[in-house]
Amino acid sequence: MDRESTRRALLASIVGGVAAAGVLSPVRTYLEGFAPVSGGVWDGARPDRTTRSSPYGDAIVRHDDYGVPHVKAETEDAAYYAIGYSQAADRLFQLDLQRRQMRGELSAVVGPATLDSDEFHIRMAFDDAADATWARVQGTPAGDRIEAYVDGVNARIAERTLPLEFDLLGFEPDPWTPADTLLTEKQISWALTGSFRTLRKAAIADELGADAADELYPDRYDHDSPILREGTDGPAGDRETIAEPPEQDHLGDVSRSIDPAFVDHLSQFESPPGIGSNSWIVSGDHTDSGEPILANDPHLLLQAPAIWYEQRVETPAADVRGVTFPGVPFVIIGRSDRASWGFTNAGADVIDFYTYETDESGNRYRYDGEWREYETEERRIRVAGGEDRSIVRRRTVHGPVIQRHGSEVAVAWTGHGGTRTTEAIYQYPRTADFDEFLEATQLFDLPTQCLVYADDDGRTAHYVTGQVPIRRTDGQAVPGNQVFDGSAGEGEWAGFEPFGAPEWEGDGFIPFEEMPHAIDPDALGTANQRIIDDDRYPYYFAESYGAPYRGQRLYDLLDDRLASTEPVTPEFVRKMQRDTLDGRAEQFVPLFAAAVREESSDRALADAIATLESWDGGMDRESEAALIFVYALQAYRELVFDDLLDEAGFPGQYPSDWVLADLDPESRWFGDRDRDALLREALTSALEQIDDAGINVYGDENTTGAITHPFGLEFLNYPSYPTDGSPTTLRNYRVNGVAGSSWRMLWSPDGTSEAILPGGNSGRYFSPHYADQLRLWADGEYKPLSLAHPDTVRYEFGGSQ
């Protein structure tokens, strides 16, 4: 394989996340003989301490033992210039890759394999949404700091000391812009709120019937562990009458039918499985120190390098440490010298879909009683090694139009408006007390999150952030779990202007004061379960929530502790974050056991049941039972649903395990098959697969080796360490789909402050901080999250202001 072919193979491997067969060895040869654009792949890895000029004044950057930059400066502009430089030094390829994805420019370096991705992102106009947000933020204190940050990023780019990946792929990054930083905010928001569930469920209802869709994919799970339980402070009142969705097959000339192939295409671009989080707060009335305590671990896709970047910034205005996404200057989750805050995904419905009556030419759509021209723009997609493609992106009054397989819808998403979230997170560490923090939170427009907060005044809070639309048809509130007739003006959001400056405080969105919240609760836990019972809340809020496994376990642990004579301690909180009890075991192990005892003399099955029944339900690395359980459950899931979903056109779109566990033995989804026979077949298959794989315990399968670099090349992937946890445990890890606790943190004014990343802070492969936290993370350990000054100086910036 020649060097250019190797480079193309590397580029193509980004798409699938795995190396093409036979690429790795030629790549090593390629590295040995490569004369790169920036002077050598090693340049991007050198830990050089130097003094650099800055247009913003003096700043010093010290690195601690884990490569975390601690920036100290007398002015905020000088500090954020240094942060921009530091992020680019550590994560420049990550910045560029996510920018290219969101702008629809991957094919310019990757080639034809990413054309579908580029087309989707261009049609969704995330770039215009970032421009609208920058127009709103520019000129604010946060906007001024962003401009300084951008200059810092570009100073590092200008040095042409590029990371390894640029040299391998043979291109250089364009200068960073303020809009690129806001585009990163849009990427985060889309990953947390961008869902095509409404379209998927409509398509499933078309294929299987509305009752079947509701049974397999319920909007609500029956449990008694919502985040805001009875007796918790929060908004309450008479529920506004909300009209039920109409039957959605065909209404006049507007088709509501959604092609399954369209939904399957879109599924690769929506919020992926495993996106969730845990957090909890406990009042000082229940802790050993008398101070409140906060814990947070957001569950996101895991990758090498880590999705988060840790930093500390100290100026006369604030001292803040925590994590942000590379490309964003400000700490998103973390602590200041007086408070701490974290987030879990709220699951609010902030996206809607519209179909229209169109004329014969397809160039006009009907709205408000008249024909309107689509707003159109021709865009060219550059394709490396292939023919460039031109597409025309279209918009309606509601938002951009996406289309494929004969289906098309316009998308209204709150992220298409000019949002102010960057201003909120900039202000958080600068607030003097809880009231100021709450005031800043009113600017947190997107993504909708369950915010948890604690401070050294003893205050705690949970508050749902973000703008949640109130949909109305003919003046009546309607739920968002339907495809709207855009021509008839259904599901309108008053005051929303896509790609403009929406009237967030108008009557088109739930007022901030009425968002779900609790101020100074005794204890409160969030784990993506239902936030509040629908009959206790006056607005339509969410289309669906996650299964309650983690939420139930979280409240069980908190309730038991608060009911005991033992106080909540930092060690107890650590044990909660390390907890591996899987609630699915209680549901499924009795089913497997009864099925085997019913009609089997197979000794291997009997031994497996004995192992499962003696198991405590912990998804621990040394557990044989956990290994058997996860294989058996996957086999049972496939046996029950695969044929059904494949035939309907929704392969792999499994109902939740909560639904699977609740299926009656006579359920129609078993057809003419016997449930017990399927359970026995699944367990038999699981034992065979385990034997074929040559593995013995859960940790043989559940390892960090699944956390890979986008290139998929072995030498860039993270090391493989056994670890604990599952997708439904508090200690969260999904080895298939690779998601889990992307940052574990706990904080209290009593001096407790610690956290850990699943990887390292540097994105440079040759850095000692590329993966130096990974084993600690895998073992459930922590490192300090202190505001102490490390000794090692990495960069010094000087200059006149």
PDB file of C-alpha atoms in Angstrom, residues 107-240:
ATOM      1  CA  SER A 107     -15.782  14.673   3.081  1.00  0.00           C
ATOM      2  CA  ALA A 108     -13.297  17.383   2.152  1.00  0.00           C
ATOM      3  CA  VAL A 109     -10.657  15.331   3.983  1.00  0.00           C
ATOM      4  CA  VAL A 110     -12.270  11.909   4.399  1.00  0.00           C
ATOM      5  CA  GLY A 111     -13.770  11.363   0.972  1.00  0.00           C
ATOM      6  CA  PRO A 112     -17.149   9.998  -0.191  1.00  0.00           C
ATOM      7  CA  ALA A 113     -17.695   7.786   2.879  1.00  0.00           C
ATOM      8  CA  THR A 114     -18.950  10.761   4.925  1.00  0.00           C
ATOM      9  CA  LEU A 115     -21.265  12.303   2.338  1.00  0.00           C
ATOM     10  CA  ASP A 116     -24.420  11.264   4.223  1.00  0.00           C
ATOM     11  CA  SER A 117     -23.105  12.894   7.394  1.00  0.00           C
ATOM     12  CA  ASP A 118     -22.158  16.084   5.589  1.00  0.00           C
ATOM     13  CA  GLU A 119     -25.504  16.291   3.831  1.00  0.00           C
ATOM     14  CA  PHE A 120     -27.428  15.866   7.099  1.00  0.00           C
ATOM     15  CA  HIS A 121     -25.423  18.485   8.968  1.00  0.00           C
ATOM     16  CA  ILE A 122     -25.648  20.982   6.127  1.00  0.00           C
ATOM     17  CA  ARG A 123     -29.401  20.501   5.792  1.00  0.00           C
ATOM     18  CA  MET A 124     -29.828  20.957   9.542  1.00  0.00           C
ATOM     19  CA  ALA A 125     -27.944  24.280   9.285  1.00  0.00           C
ATOM     20  CA  PHE A 126     -26.104  23.978  12.572  1.00  0.00           C
ATOM     21  CA  ASP A 127     -23.602  26.505  11.216  1.00  0.00           C
ATOM     22  CA  ASP A 128     -26.300  29.154  10.817  1.00  0.00           C
ATOM     23  CA  ALA A 129     -27.553  28.382  14.330  1.00  0.00           C
ATOM     24  CA  ALA A 130     -24.036  28.999  15.660  1.00  0.00           C
ATOM     25  CA  ASP A 131     -23.890  32.298  13.760  1.00  0.00           C
ATOM     26  CA  ALA A 132     -27.229  33.336  15.292  1.00  0.00           C
ATOM     27  CA  THR A 133     -25.928  32.505  18.752  1.00  0.00           C
ATOM     28  CA  TRP A 134     -22.701  34.415  18.215  1.00  0.00           C
ATOM     29  CA  ALA A 135     -24.750  37.426  17.086  1.00  0.00           C
ATOM     30  CA  ARG A 136     -26.523  37.242  20.440  1.00  0.00           C
ATOM     31  CA  VAL A 137     -23.421  36.647  22.584  1.00  0.00           C
ATOM     32  CA  GLN A 138     -21.023  39.028  20.834  1.00  0.00           C
ATOM     33  CA  GLY A 139     -20.314  42.118  22.887  1.00  0.00           C
ATOM     34  CA  THR A 140     -21.236  40.510  26.215  1.00  0.00           C
ATOM     35  CA  PRO A 141     -18.511  39.742  28.788  1.00  0.00           C
ATOM     36  CA  ALA A 142     -18.708  36.088  27.729  1.00  0.00           C
ATOM     37  CA  GLY A 143     -18.375  37.117  24.089  1.00  0.00           C
ATOM     38  CA  ASP A 144     -15.262  39.163  24.842  1.00  0.00           C
ATOM     39  CA  ARG A 145     -13.670  36.189  26.586  1.00  0.00           C
ATOM     40  CA  ILE A 146     -14.540  33.959  23.601  1.00  0.00           C
ATOM     41  CA  GLU A 147     -12.669  36.318  21.282  1.00  0.00           C
ATOM     42  CA  ALA A 148      -9.592  36.147  23.504  1.00  0.00           C
ATOM     43  CA  TYR A 149      -9.895  32.342  23.613  1.00  0.00           C
ATOM     44  CA  VAL A 150     -10.126  32.198  19.802  1.00  0.00           C
ATOM     45  CA  ASP A 151      -6.946  34.244  19.499  1.00  0.00           C
ATOM     46  CA  GLY A 152      -5.226  31.768  21.820  1.00  0.00           C
ATOM     47  CA  VAL A 153      -6.318  28.780  19.737  1.00  0.00           C
ATOM     48  CA  ASN A 154      -5.105  30.460  16.569  1.00  0.00           C
ATOM     49  CA  ALA A 155      -1.775  31.371  18.158  1.00  0.00           C
ATOM     50  CA  ARG A 156      -1.163  27.667  18.697  1.00  0.00           C
ATOM     51  CA  ILE A 157      -2.298  26.805  15.153  1.00  0.00           C
ATOM     52  CA  ALA A 158       0.054  29.454  13.764  1.00  0.00           C
ATOM     53  CA  GLU A 159       3.030  27.706  15.361  1.00  0.00           C
ATOM     54  CA  ARG A 160       2.341  24.761  12.985  1.00  0.00           C
ATOM     55  CA  THR A 161       3.278  22.279  15.705  1.00  0.00           C
ATOM     56  CA  LEU A 162       0.354  20.097  14.767  1.00  0.00           C
ATOM     57  CA  PRO A 163      -0.836  16.899  16.457  1.00  0.00           C
ATOM     58  CA  LEU A 164      -0.040  13.509  15.031  1.00  0.00           C
ATOM     59  CA  GLU A 165      -3.416  13.087  13.316  1.00  0.00           C
ATOM     60  CA  PHE A 166      -2.965  16.083  11.005  1.00  0.00           C
ATOM     61  CA  ASP A 167       0.372  14.758   9.855  1.00  0.00           C
ATOM     62  CA  LEU A 168      -1.079  11.316   9.235  1.00  0.00           C
ATOM     63  CA  LEU A 169      -3.964  12.688   7.208  1.00  0.00           C
ATOM     64  CA  GLY A 170      -2.064  15.352   5.332  1.00  0.00           C
ATOM     65  CA  PHE A 171      -4.071  18.514   6.004  1.00  0.00           C
ATOM     66  CA  GLU A 172      -3.881  21.555   8.236  1.00  0.00           C
ATOM     67  CA  PRO A 173      -6.672  23.192  10.233  1.00  0.00           C
ATOM     68  CA  ASP A 174      -8.309  26.458   9.264  1.00  0.00           C
ATOM     69  CA  PRO A 175      -8.240  29.285  11.813  1.00  0.00           C
ATOM     70  CA  TRP A 176     -10.697  28.937  14.686  1.00  0.00           C
ATOM     71  CA  THR A 177     -13.577  31.434  14.890  1.00  0.00           C
ATOM     72  CA  PRO A 178     -16.013  32.550  17.597  1.00  0.00           C
ATOM     73  CA  ALA A 179     -18.800  30.831  15.670  1.00  0.00           C
ATOM     74  CA  ASP A 180     -16.817  27.580  15.866  1.00  0.00           C
ATOM     75  CA  THR A 181     -16.958  27.790  19.648  1.00  0.00           C
ATOM     76  CA  LEU A 182     -20.725  28.315  19.510  1.00  0.00           C
ATOM     77  CA  LEU A 183     -20.942  25.446  17.016  1.00  0.00           C
ATOM     78  CA  THR A 184     -19.397  23.236  19.707  1.00  0.00           C
ATOM     79  CA  GLU A 185     -22.226  24.342  22.004  1.00  0.00           C
ATOM     80  CA  LYS A 186     -24.715  23.277  19.294  1.00  0.00           C
ATOM     81  CA  GLN A 187     -22.991  19.905  18.973  1.00  0.00           C
ATOM     82  CA  ILE A 188     -23.297  19.303  22.712  1.00  0.00           C
ATOM     83  CA  SER A 189     -26.930  20.404  22.704  1.00  0.00           C
ATOM     84  CA  TRP A 190     -27.826  18.209  19.740  1.00  0.00           C
ATOM     85  CA  ALA A 191     -26.137  15.192  21.319  1.00  0.00           C
ATOM     86  CA  LEU A 192     -28.299  15.667  24.428  1.00  0.00           C
ATOM     87  CA  THR A 193     -31.640  16.738  22.910  1.00  0.00           C
ATOM     88  CA  GLY A 194     -31.612  15.782  19.224  1.00  0.00           C
ATOM     89  CA  SER A 195     -34.072  12.914  18.985  1.00  0.00           C
ATOM     90  CA  PHE A 196     -36.118  11.448  16.142  1.00  0.00           C
ATOM     91  CA  ARG A 197     -38.239   9.381  18.518  1.00  0.00           C
ATOM     92  CA  THR A 198     -41.439  11.102  17.360  1.00  0.00           C
ATOM     93  CA  LEU A 199     -40.763  10.079  13.760  1.00  0.00           C
ATOM     94  CA  ARG A 200     -39.683   6.576  14.742  1.00  0.00           C
ATOM     95  CA  LYS A 201     -42.765   5.943  16.830  1.00  0.00           C
ATOM     96  CA  ALA A 202     -45.030   7.347  14.088  1.00  0.00           C
ATOM     97  CA  ALA A 203     -43.417   5.010  11.574  1.00  0.00           C
ATOM     98  CA  ILE A 204     -43.748   2.041  13.928  1.00  0.00           C
ATOM     99  CA  ALA A 205     -47.401   2.932  14.502  1.00  0.00           C
ATOM    100  CA  ASP A 206     -47.906   2.931  10.717  1.00  0.00           C
ATOM    101  CA  GLU A 207     -46.361  -0.526  10.457  1.00  0.00           C
ATOM    102  CA  LEU A 208     -47.617  -2.254  13.630  1.00  0.00           C
ATOM    103  CA  GLY A 209     -50.473  -0.080  14.889  1.00  0.00           C
ATOM    104  CA  ALA A 210     -50.623   2.692  17.486  1.00  0.00           C
ATOM    105  CA  ASP A 211     -51.380   0.296  20.357  1.00  0.00           C
ATOM    106  CA  ALA A 212     -48.348  -1.807  19.510  1.00  0.00           C
ATOM    107  CA  ALA A 213     -46.122   1.271  19.347  1.00  0.00           C
ATOM    108  CA  ASP A 214     -47.346   2.393  22.775  1.00  0.00           C
ATOM    109  CA  GLU A 215     -46.841  -1.060  24.261  1.00  0.00           C
ATOM    110  CA  LEU A 216     -43.320  -1.528  22.949  1.00  0.00           C
ATOM    111  CA  TYR A 217     -42.150   2.076  23.323  1.00  0.00           C
ATOM    112  CA  PRO A 218     -44.128   3.597  26.200  1.00  0.00           C
ATOM    113  CA  ASP A 219     -43.852   7.299  26.908  1.00  0.00           C
ATOM    114  CA  ARG A 220     -43.942   6.654  30.669  1.00  0.00           C
ATOM    115  CA  TYR A 221     -42.772   3.806  32.903  1.00  0.00           C
ATOM    116  CA  ASP A 222     -44.816   2.786  35.909  1.00  0.00           C
ATOM    117  CA  HIS A 223     -42.667   3.453  38.989  1.00  0.00           C
ATOM    118  CA  ASP A 224     -42.688   5.575  42.124  1.00  0.00           C
ATOM    119  CA  SER A 225     -39.217   7.134  41.989  1.00  0.00           C
ATOM    120  CA  PRO A 226     -39.524  10.386  40.014  1.00  0.00           C
ATOM    121  CA  ILE A 227     -36.880  13.025  40.665  1.00  0.00           C
ATOM    122  CA  LEU A 228     -39.419  15.327  42.335  1.00  0.00           C
ATOM    123  CA  ARG A 229     -41.356  13.024  44.636  1.00  0.00           C
ATOM    124  CA  GLU A 230     -44.513  13.892  46.558  1.00  0.00           C
ATOM    125  CA  GLY A 231     -43.694  16.475  49.192  1.00  0.00           C
ATOM    126  CA  THR A 232     -40.760  17.921  47.253  1.00  0.00           C
ATOM    127  CA  ASP A 233     -40.995  21.647  46.614  1.00  0.00           C
ATOM    128  CA  GLY A 234     -41.580  22.596  43.016  1.00  0.00           C
ATOM    129  CA  PRO A 235     -44.127  23.977  40.602  1.00  0.00           C
ATOM    130  CA  ALA A 236     -47.606  22.612  40.917  1.00  0.00           C
ATOM    131  CA  GLY A 237     -51.019  23.747  39.898  1.00  0.00           C
ATOM    132  CA  ASP A 238     -53.950  23.013  37.700  1.00  0.00           C
ATOM    133  CA  ARG A 239     -52.843  21.159  34.597  1.00  0.00           C
ATOM    134  CA  GLU A 240     -53.605  23.042  31.420  1.00  0.00           C
TER     135      GLU A 240
END
